[in-house]
Short mmCIF file of C-alpha atoms in Angstrom, two decimals:
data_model
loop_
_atom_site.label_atom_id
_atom_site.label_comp_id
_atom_site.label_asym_id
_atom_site.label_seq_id
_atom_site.Cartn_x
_atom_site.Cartn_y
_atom_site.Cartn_z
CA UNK O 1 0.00 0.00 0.00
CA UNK O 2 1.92 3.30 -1.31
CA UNK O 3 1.47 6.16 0.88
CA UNK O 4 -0.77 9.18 -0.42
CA UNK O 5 1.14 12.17 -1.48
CA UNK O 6 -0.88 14.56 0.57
CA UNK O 7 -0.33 12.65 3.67
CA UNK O 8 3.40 12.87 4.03
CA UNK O 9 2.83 16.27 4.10
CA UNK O 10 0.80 16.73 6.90
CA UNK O 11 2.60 17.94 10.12
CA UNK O 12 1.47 15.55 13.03
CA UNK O 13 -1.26 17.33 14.65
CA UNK O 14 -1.18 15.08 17.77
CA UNK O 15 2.50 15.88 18.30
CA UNK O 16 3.70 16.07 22.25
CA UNK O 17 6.32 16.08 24.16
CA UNK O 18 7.95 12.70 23.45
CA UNK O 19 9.59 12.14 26.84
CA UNK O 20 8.47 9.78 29.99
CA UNK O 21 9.45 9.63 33.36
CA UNK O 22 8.34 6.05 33.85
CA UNK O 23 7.05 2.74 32.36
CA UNK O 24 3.83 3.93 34.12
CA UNK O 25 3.41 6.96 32.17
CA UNK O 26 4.72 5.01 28.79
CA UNK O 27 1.47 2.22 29.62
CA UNK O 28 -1.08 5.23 29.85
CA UNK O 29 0.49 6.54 26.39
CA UNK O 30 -0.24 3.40 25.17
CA UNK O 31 -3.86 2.94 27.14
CA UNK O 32 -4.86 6.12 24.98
CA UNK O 33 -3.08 5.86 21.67
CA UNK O 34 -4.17 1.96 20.91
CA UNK O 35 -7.56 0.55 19.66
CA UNK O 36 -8.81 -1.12 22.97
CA UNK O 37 -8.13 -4.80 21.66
CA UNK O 38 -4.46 -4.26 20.69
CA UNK O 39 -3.63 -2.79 24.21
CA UNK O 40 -5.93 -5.51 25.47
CA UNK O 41 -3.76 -7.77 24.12
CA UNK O 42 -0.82 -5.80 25.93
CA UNK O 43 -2.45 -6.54 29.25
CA UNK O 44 -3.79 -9.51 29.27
CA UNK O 45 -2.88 -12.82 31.67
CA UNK O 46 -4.42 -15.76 32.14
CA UNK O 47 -7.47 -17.08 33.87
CA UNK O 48 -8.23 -14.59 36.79
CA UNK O 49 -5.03 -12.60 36.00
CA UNK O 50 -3.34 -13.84 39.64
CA UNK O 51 0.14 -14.49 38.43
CA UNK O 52 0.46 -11.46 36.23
CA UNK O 53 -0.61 -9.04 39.17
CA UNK O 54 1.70 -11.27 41.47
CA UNK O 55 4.79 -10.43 39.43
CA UNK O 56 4.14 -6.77 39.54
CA UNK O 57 3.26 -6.85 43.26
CA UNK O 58 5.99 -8.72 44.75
CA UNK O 59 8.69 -6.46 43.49
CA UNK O 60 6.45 -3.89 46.20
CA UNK O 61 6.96 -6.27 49.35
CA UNK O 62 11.17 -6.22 49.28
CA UNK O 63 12.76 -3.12 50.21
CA UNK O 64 16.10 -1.69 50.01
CA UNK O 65 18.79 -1.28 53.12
CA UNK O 66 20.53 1.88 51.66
CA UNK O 67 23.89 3.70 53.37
CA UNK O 68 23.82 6.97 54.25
CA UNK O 69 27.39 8.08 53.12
CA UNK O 70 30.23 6.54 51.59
CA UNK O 71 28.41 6.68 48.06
CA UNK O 72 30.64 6.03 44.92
CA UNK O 73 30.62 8.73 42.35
CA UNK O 74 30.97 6.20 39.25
CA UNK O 75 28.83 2.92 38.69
CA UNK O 76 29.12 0.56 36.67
CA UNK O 77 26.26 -1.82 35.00
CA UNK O 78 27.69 -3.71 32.33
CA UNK O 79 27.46 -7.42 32.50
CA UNK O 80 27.47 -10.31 29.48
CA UNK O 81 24.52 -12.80 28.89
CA UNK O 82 25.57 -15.41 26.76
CA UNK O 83 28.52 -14.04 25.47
CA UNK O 84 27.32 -10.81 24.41
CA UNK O 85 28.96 -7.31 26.48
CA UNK O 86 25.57 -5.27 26.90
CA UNK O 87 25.78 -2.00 28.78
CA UNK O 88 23.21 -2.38 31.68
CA UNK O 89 21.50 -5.80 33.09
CA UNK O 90 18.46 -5.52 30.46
CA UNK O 91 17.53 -7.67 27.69
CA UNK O 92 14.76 -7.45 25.24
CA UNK O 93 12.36 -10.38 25.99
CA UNK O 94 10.54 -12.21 22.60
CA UNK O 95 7.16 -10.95 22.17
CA UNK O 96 4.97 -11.94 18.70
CA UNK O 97 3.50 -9.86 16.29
CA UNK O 98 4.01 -6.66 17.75
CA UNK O 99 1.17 -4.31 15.93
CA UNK O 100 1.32 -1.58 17.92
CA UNK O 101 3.80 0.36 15.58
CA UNK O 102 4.47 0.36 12.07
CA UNK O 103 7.91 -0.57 12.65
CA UNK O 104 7.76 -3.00 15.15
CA UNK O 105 10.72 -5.12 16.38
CA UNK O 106 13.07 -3.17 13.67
CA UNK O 107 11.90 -0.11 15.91
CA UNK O 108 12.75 -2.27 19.21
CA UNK O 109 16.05 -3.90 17.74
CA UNK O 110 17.50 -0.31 17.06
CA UNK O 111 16.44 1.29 20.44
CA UNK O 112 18.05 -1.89 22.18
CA UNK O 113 21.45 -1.69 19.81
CA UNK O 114 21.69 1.94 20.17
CA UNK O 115 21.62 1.15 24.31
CA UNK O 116 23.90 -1.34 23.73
CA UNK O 117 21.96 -4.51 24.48
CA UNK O 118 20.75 -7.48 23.40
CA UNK O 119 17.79 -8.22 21.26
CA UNK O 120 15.32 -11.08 21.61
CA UNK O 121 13.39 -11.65 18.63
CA UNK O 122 10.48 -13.87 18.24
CA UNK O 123 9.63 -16.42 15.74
CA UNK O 124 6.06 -15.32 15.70
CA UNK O 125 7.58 -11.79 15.52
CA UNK O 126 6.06 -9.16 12.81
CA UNK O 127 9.50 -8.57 11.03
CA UNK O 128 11.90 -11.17 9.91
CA UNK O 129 14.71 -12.24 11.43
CA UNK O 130 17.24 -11.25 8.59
CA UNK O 131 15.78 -7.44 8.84
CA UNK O 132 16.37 -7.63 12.78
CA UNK O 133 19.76 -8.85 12.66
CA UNK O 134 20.58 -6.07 10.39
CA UNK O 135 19.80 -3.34 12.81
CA UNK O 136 21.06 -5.21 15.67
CA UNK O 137 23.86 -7.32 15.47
CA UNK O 138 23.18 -8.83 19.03
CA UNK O 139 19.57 -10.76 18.24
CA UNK O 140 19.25 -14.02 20.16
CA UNK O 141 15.96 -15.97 18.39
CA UNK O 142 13.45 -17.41 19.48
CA UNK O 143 11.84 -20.90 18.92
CA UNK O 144 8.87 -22.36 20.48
CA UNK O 145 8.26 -26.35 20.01
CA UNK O 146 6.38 -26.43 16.90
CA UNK O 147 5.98 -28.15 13.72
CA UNK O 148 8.53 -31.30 13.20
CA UNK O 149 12.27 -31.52 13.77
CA UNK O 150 13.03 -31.19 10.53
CA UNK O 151 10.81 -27.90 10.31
CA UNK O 152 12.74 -26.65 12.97
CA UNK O 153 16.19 -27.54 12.32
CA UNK O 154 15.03 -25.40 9.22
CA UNK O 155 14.37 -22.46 10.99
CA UNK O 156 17.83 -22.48 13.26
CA UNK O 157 19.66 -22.70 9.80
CA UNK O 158 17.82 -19.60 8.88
CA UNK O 159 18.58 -17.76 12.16
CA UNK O 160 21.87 -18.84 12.20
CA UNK O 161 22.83 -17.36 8.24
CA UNK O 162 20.45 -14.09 9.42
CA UNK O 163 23.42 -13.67 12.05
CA UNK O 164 21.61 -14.87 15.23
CA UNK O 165 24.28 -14.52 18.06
CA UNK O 166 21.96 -17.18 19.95
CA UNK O 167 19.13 -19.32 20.37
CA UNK O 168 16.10 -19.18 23.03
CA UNK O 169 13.53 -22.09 22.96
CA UNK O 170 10.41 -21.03 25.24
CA UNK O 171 8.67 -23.89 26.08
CA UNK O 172 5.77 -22.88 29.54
CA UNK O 173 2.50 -23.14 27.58
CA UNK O 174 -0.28 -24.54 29.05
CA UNK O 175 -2.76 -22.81 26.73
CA UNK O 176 -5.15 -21.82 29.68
CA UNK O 177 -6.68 -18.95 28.68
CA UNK O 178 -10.66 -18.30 29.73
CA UNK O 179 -10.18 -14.89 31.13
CA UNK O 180 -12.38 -14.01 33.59
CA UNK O 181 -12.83 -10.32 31.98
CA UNK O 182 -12.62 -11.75 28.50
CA UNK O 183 -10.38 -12.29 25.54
CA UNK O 184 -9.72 -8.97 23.83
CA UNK O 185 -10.38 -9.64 19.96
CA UNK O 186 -7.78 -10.17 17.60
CA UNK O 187 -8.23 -11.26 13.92
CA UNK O 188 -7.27 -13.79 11.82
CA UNK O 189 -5.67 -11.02 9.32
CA UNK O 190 -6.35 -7.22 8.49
CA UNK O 191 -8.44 -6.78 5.12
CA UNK O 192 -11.06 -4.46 3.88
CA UNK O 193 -13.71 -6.97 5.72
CA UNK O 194 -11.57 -6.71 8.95
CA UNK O 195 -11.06 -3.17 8.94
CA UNK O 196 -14.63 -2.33 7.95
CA UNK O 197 -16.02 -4.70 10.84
CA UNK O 198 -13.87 -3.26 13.68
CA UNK O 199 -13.70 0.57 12.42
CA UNK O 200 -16.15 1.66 15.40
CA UNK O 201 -12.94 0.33 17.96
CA UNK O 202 -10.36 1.88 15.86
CA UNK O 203 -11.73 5.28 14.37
CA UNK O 204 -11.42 7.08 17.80
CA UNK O 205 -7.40 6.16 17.84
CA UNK O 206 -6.41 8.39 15.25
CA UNK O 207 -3.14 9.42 16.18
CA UNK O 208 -2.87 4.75 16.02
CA UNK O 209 -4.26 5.13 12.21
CA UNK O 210 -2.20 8.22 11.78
CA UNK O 211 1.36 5.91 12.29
CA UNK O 212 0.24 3.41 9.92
CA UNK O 213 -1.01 5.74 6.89
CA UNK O 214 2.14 7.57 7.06
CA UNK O 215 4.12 4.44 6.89
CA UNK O 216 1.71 3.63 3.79
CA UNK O 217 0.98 0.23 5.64
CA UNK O 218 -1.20 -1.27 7.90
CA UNK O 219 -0.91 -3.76 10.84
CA UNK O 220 0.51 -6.90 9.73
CA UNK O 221 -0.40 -9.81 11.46
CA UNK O 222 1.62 -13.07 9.81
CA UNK O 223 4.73 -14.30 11.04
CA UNK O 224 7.66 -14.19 8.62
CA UNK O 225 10.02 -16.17 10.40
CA UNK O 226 8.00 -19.65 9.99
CA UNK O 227 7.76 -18.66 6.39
CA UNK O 228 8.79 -22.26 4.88
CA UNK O 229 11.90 -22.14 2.55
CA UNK O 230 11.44 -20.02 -0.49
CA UNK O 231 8.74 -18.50 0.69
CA UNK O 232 8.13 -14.84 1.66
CA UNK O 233 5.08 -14.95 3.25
CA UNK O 234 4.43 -16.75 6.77
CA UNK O 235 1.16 -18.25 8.10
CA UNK O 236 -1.37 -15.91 10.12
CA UNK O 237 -0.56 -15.15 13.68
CA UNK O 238 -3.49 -17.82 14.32
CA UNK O 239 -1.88 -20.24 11.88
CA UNK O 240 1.20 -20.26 13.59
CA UNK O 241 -0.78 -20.92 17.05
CA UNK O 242 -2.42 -23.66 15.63
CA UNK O 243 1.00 -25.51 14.53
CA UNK O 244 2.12 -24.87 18.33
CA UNK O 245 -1.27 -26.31 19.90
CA UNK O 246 -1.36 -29.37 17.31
CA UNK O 247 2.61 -30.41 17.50
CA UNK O 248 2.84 -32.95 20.56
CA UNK O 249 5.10 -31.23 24.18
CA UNK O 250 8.68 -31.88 24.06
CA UNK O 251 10.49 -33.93 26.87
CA UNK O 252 13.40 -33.39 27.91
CA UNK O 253 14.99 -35.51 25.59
CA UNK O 254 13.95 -32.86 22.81
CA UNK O 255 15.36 -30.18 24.99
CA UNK O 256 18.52 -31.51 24.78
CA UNK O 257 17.97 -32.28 20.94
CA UNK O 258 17.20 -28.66 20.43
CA UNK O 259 20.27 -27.69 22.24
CA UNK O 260 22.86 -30.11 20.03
CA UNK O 261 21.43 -29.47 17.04
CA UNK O 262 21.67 -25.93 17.63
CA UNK O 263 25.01 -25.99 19.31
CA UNK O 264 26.16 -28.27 16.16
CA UNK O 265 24.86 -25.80 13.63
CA UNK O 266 26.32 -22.30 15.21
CA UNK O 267 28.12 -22.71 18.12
CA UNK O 268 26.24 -20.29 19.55
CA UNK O 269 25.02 -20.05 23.16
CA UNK O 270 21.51 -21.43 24.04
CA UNK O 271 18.78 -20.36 26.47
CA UNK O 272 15.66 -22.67 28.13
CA UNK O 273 13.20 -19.71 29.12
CA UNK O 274 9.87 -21.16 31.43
CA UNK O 275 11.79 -22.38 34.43
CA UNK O 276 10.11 -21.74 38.07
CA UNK O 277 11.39 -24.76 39.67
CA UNK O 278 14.71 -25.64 40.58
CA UNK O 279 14.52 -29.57 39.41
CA UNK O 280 13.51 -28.25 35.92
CA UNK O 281 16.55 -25.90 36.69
CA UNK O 282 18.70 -28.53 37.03
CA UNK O 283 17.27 -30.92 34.32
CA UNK O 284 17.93 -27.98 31.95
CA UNK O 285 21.75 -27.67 33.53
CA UNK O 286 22.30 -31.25 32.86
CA UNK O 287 20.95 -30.97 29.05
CA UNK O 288 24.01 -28.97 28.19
CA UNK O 289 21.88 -25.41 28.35
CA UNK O 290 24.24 -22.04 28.62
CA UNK O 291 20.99 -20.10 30.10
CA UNK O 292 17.96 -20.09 31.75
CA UNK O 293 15.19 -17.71 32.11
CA UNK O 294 12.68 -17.77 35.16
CA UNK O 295 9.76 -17.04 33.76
CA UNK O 296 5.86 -17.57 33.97
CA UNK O 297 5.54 -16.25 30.95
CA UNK O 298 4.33 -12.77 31.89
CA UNK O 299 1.43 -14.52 33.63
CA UNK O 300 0.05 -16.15 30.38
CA UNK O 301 0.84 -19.27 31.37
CA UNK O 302 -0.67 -21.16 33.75
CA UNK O 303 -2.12 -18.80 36.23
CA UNK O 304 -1.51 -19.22 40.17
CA UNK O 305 2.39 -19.63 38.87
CA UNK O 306 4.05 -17.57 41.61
CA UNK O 307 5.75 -14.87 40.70
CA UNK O 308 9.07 -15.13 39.15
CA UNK O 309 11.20 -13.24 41.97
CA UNK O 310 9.76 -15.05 44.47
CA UNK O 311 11.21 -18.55 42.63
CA UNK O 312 14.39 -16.87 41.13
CA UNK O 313 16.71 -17.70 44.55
CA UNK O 314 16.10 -21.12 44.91
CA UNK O 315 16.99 -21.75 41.39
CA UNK O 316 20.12 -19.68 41.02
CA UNK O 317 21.42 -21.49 44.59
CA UNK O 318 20.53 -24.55 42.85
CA UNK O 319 22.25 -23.61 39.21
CA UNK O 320 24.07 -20.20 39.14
CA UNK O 321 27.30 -21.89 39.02
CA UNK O 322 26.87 -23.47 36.10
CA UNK O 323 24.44 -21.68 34.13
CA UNK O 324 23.30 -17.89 33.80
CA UNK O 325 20.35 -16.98 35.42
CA UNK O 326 18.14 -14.71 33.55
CA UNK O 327 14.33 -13.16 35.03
CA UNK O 328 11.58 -11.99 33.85
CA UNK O 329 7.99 -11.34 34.79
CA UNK O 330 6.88 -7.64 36.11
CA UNK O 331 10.03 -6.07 35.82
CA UNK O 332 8.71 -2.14 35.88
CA UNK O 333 11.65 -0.11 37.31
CA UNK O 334 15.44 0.24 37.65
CA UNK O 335 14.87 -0.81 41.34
CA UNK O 336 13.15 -4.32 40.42
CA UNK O 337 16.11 -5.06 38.13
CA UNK O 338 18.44 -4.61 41.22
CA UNK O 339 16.35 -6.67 43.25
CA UNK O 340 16.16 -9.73 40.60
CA UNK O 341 20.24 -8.84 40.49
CA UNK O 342 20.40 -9.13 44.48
CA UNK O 343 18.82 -12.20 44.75
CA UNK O 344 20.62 -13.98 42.02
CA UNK O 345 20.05 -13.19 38.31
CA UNK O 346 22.62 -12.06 35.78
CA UNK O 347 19.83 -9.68 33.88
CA UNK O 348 16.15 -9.33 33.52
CA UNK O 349 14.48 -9.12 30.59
CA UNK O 350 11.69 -7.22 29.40
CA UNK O 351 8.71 -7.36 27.12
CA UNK O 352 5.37 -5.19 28.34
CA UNK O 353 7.53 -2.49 29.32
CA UNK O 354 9.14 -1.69 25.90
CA UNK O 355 5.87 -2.77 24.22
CA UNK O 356 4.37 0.34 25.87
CA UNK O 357 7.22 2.64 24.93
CA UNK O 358 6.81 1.37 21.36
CA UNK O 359 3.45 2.18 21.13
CA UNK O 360 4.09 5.32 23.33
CA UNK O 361 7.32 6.72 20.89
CA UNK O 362 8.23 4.45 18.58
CA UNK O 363 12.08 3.73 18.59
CA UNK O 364 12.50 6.29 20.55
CA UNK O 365 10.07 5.31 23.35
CA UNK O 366 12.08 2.07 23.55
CA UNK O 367 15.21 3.80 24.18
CA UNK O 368 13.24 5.90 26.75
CA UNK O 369 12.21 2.91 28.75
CA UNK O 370 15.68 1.14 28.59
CA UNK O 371 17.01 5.10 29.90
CA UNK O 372 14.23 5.19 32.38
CA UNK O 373 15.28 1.33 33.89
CA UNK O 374 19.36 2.46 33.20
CA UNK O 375 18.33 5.94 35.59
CA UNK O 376 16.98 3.98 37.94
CA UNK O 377 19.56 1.07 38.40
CA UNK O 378 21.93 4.02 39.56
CA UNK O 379 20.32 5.81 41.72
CA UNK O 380 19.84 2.11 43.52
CA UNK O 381 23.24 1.59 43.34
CA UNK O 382 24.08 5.07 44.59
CA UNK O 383 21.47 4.80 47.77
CA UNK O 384 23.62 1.45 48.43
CA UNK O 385 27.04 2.69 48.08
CA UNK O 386 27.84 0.36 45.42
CA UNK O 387 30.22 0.85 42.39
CA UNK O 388 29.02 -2.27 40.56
CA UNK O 389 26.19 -4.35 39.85
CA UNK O 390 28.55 -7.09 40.36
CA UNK O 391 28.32 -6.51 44.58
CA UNK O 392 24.70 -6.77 44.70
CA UNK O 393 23.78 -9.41 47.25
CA UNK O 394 20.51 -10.68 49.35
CA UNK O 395 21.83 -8.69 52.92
CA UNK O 396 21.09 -5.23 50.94
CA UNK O 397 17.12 -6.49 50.40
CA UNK O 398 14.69 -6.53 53.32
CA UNK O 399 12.53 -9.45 51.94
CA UNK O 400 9.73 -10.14 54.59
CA UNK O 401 9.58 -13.91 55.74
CA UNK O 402 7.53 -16.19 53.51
CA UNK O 403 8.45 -14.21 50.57
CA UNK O 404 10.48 -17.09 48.94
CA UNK O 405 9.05 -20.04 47.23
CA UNK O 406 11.12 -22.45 46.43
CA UNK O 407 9.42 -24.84 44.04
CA UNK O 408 10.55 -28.78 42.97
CA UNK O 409 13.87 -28.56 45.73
CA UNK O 410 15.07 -31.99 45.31
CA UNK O 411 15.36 -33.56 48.81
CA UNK O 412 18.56 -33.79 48.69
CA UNK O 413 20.04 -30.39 47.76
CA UNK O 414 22.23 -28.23 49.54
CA UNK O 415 20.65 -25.36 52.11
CA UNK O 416 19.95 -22.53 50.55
CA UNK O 417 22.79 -20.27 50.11
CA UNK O 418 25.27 -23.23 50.27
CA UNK O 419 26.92 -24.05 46.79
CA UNK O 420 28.25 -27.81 46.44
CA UNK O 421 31.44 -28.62 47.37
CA UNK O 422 32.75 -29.18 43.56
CA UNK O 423 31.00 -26.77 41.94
CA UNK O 424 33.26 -23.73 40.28
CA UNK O 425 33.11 -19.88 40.89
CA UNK O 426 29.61 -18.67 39.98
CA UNK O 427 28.75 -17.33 37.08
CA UNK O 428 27.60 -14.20 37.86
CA UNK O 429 27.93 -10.39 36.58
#
């Protein structure tokens, strides 16, 4: 669709200041800019929505136990997940078909490169991975278990000749939906039908229309990256769900498949994001994994899933000498990224909260919320009287009693806190 004349030069009549304080204040942008189904979609957990409001809620229970002198006048944040030298403890989480900007995850791969950090792109994404890796030249991508192994050794060969510096297979889907205040509405693919049947929803977000007509494109809703060889177009959004619902759970013995082929092909680091217990933490150790993320999935997964700081100790006691420990799940502020940090993870990563800036700013807006969560990192390592993310430790938390859960503790694992006798330094910041 070629972009009227007329319209590229019209001056943006809904033009603001760009800036925001706060993730908070990005999420309202995005409340008021987007047609109530896409930010619906934003939003949205599982079931009664208990995990997702956990993971956002927990962060509020652990405090800080700041110094009140002795501050160091130079920080540093810089850490490497999976090989890669990012600038500040953040990642870019996966997140599919992201419609709320023209530009999508080329918009989101640029803001992350020009922070310095890592991209996570994913294979339901929007844009293809060979345009991603372009713009950012460290894109880990993403796999869910779907279609055969042949299908998929296809798509690590693609990822891996795109320039993919790594590999993340998310595997915690329990496809329990139901919600309790509904399923906001997303269809199969945007036509003239489509766009004619939900035009009462979208005609009152005309700064949302006003994005996509000067782009001279609308919201496109396949998913390039399971395009099959040869081919330039992908299945719908739904077509690619229906290939994950229909192909049969891995084990653990296809975890580890996934791993050696991948390892075989590139040898390039690989990530298991989903874990929230530590047996699965150490099943995924012993299949040869480089990462882990502790995850619920955002709270789409299966709900009553506590949140993911209140698991992530356990696990990194269990496995943070031998693997790196990623989080994510609610992560809001520069202060929750510190606490995550504290209690044992190498870096969080992110996906609502740079979905929001997107939709708020555009490539910009990301870049705003990775500045917001980089401003606020400092100033917790100021309060502290730290110099380094790399001295963050549980005694500068106050985490009340009966925070912790520590799920799927084999019975005969260390104490808490106690690392086995044989096992090396940890791998830490």
């Amino acid at each position: 669709m070629s972009k009227p004349e007329w319209l590229s030069k019209v001056e943006n009549p809904w033009k603001q200041n760009p800036w925001f304080e706060s993730v908070a204040v990005a999420q309202e942008r995005a409340r008021k800019r987007l047609p109530a189904p896409v930010y619906g979609a934003l939003v949205a957990g599982s079931e009664r929505g208990q995990t997702i409001a956990d993971n956002q809620a927990a962060f509020a229970e652990i405090g800080f136990a700041p110094h009140v002198a002795g501050h160091q006048p130079e920080r540093s944040m810089a850490t490497t997940v999976m090989g890669q030298q990012i600038s500040l403890p953040v990642v870019i989480s996966p997140t599919g078909v992201q419609a709320v900007h023209p530009d999508g995850e080329v918009a989101v791969a640029r803001a992350a490169a020009s922070r310095g950090t890592v991209m996570g792109l994913s294979n339901f994404a929007s844009k293809s991975v060979e345009e991603v890796c372009a713009v950012n030249d460290q894109t880990f991508f993403q796999m869910y278990w779907t279609g055969d192994r042949d299908v998929m050794l296809q798509r690590m060969q693609r990822a891996k000749k795109a320039g993919a510096k790594g590999l993340i297979a998310t595997l915690d889907w329990s496809f329990s939906m139901g919600r309790d205040w509904g399923s906001p509405e997303i269809p199969e693919k945007v036509d003239l039908r489509t766009m004619v049947r939900m035009a009462p929803q979208v005609a009152t977000k005309a700064r949302w229309l006003y994005q996509f007509g000067r782009a001279g494109t609308i919201p496109d809703l396949t998913a390039p990256n399971l395009a099959p060889p040869g081919q330039a177009k992908g299945p719908t959004f739904f077509g690619a769900y229906y290939e994950w619902m229909t192909t049969t759970p891995p084990t653990w013995e296809d975890v580890a498949w996934m791993r050696e082929q991948w390892t075989q092909l590139s040898g390039m680091p690989f990530m298991l994001k989903g874990v929230c217990r530590v047996d699965d933490a150490l099943r995924a150790r012993d299949c040869g994994v480089t990462a882990i993320s502790v995850s619920n999935h955002g709270g789409n997964n299966l709900d009553g899933t506590p949140a993911t700081i209140r698991v992530i100790g356990p696990i990194a006691d269990a496995v943070g000498h031998d693997v790196e420990v990623l989080m994510d799940g609610g992560v809001r502020r520069g202060s929750d990224v510190v606490k995550a940090l504290a209690l044992g993870a190498r870096a969080v990563m992110i996906g609502r909260a740079y979905l929001w800036g997107l939709a708020a700013n555009g490539e910009q807006g990301v870049g705003n919320v990775l500045d917001v969560l980089r401003s606020g990192i400092d100033s917790a390592l100021l309060g502290m009287g730290l110099s380094s993310i790399d001295q963050l430790t549980p005694d500068l938390l106050v985490v009340p009693d009966g925070f912790v859960r520590a799920l799927g503790v084999p019975a005969d694992a260390p104490a808490p806190g106690v690392a086995p006798d044989a096992a090396p330094d940890p791998v830490h910041h």
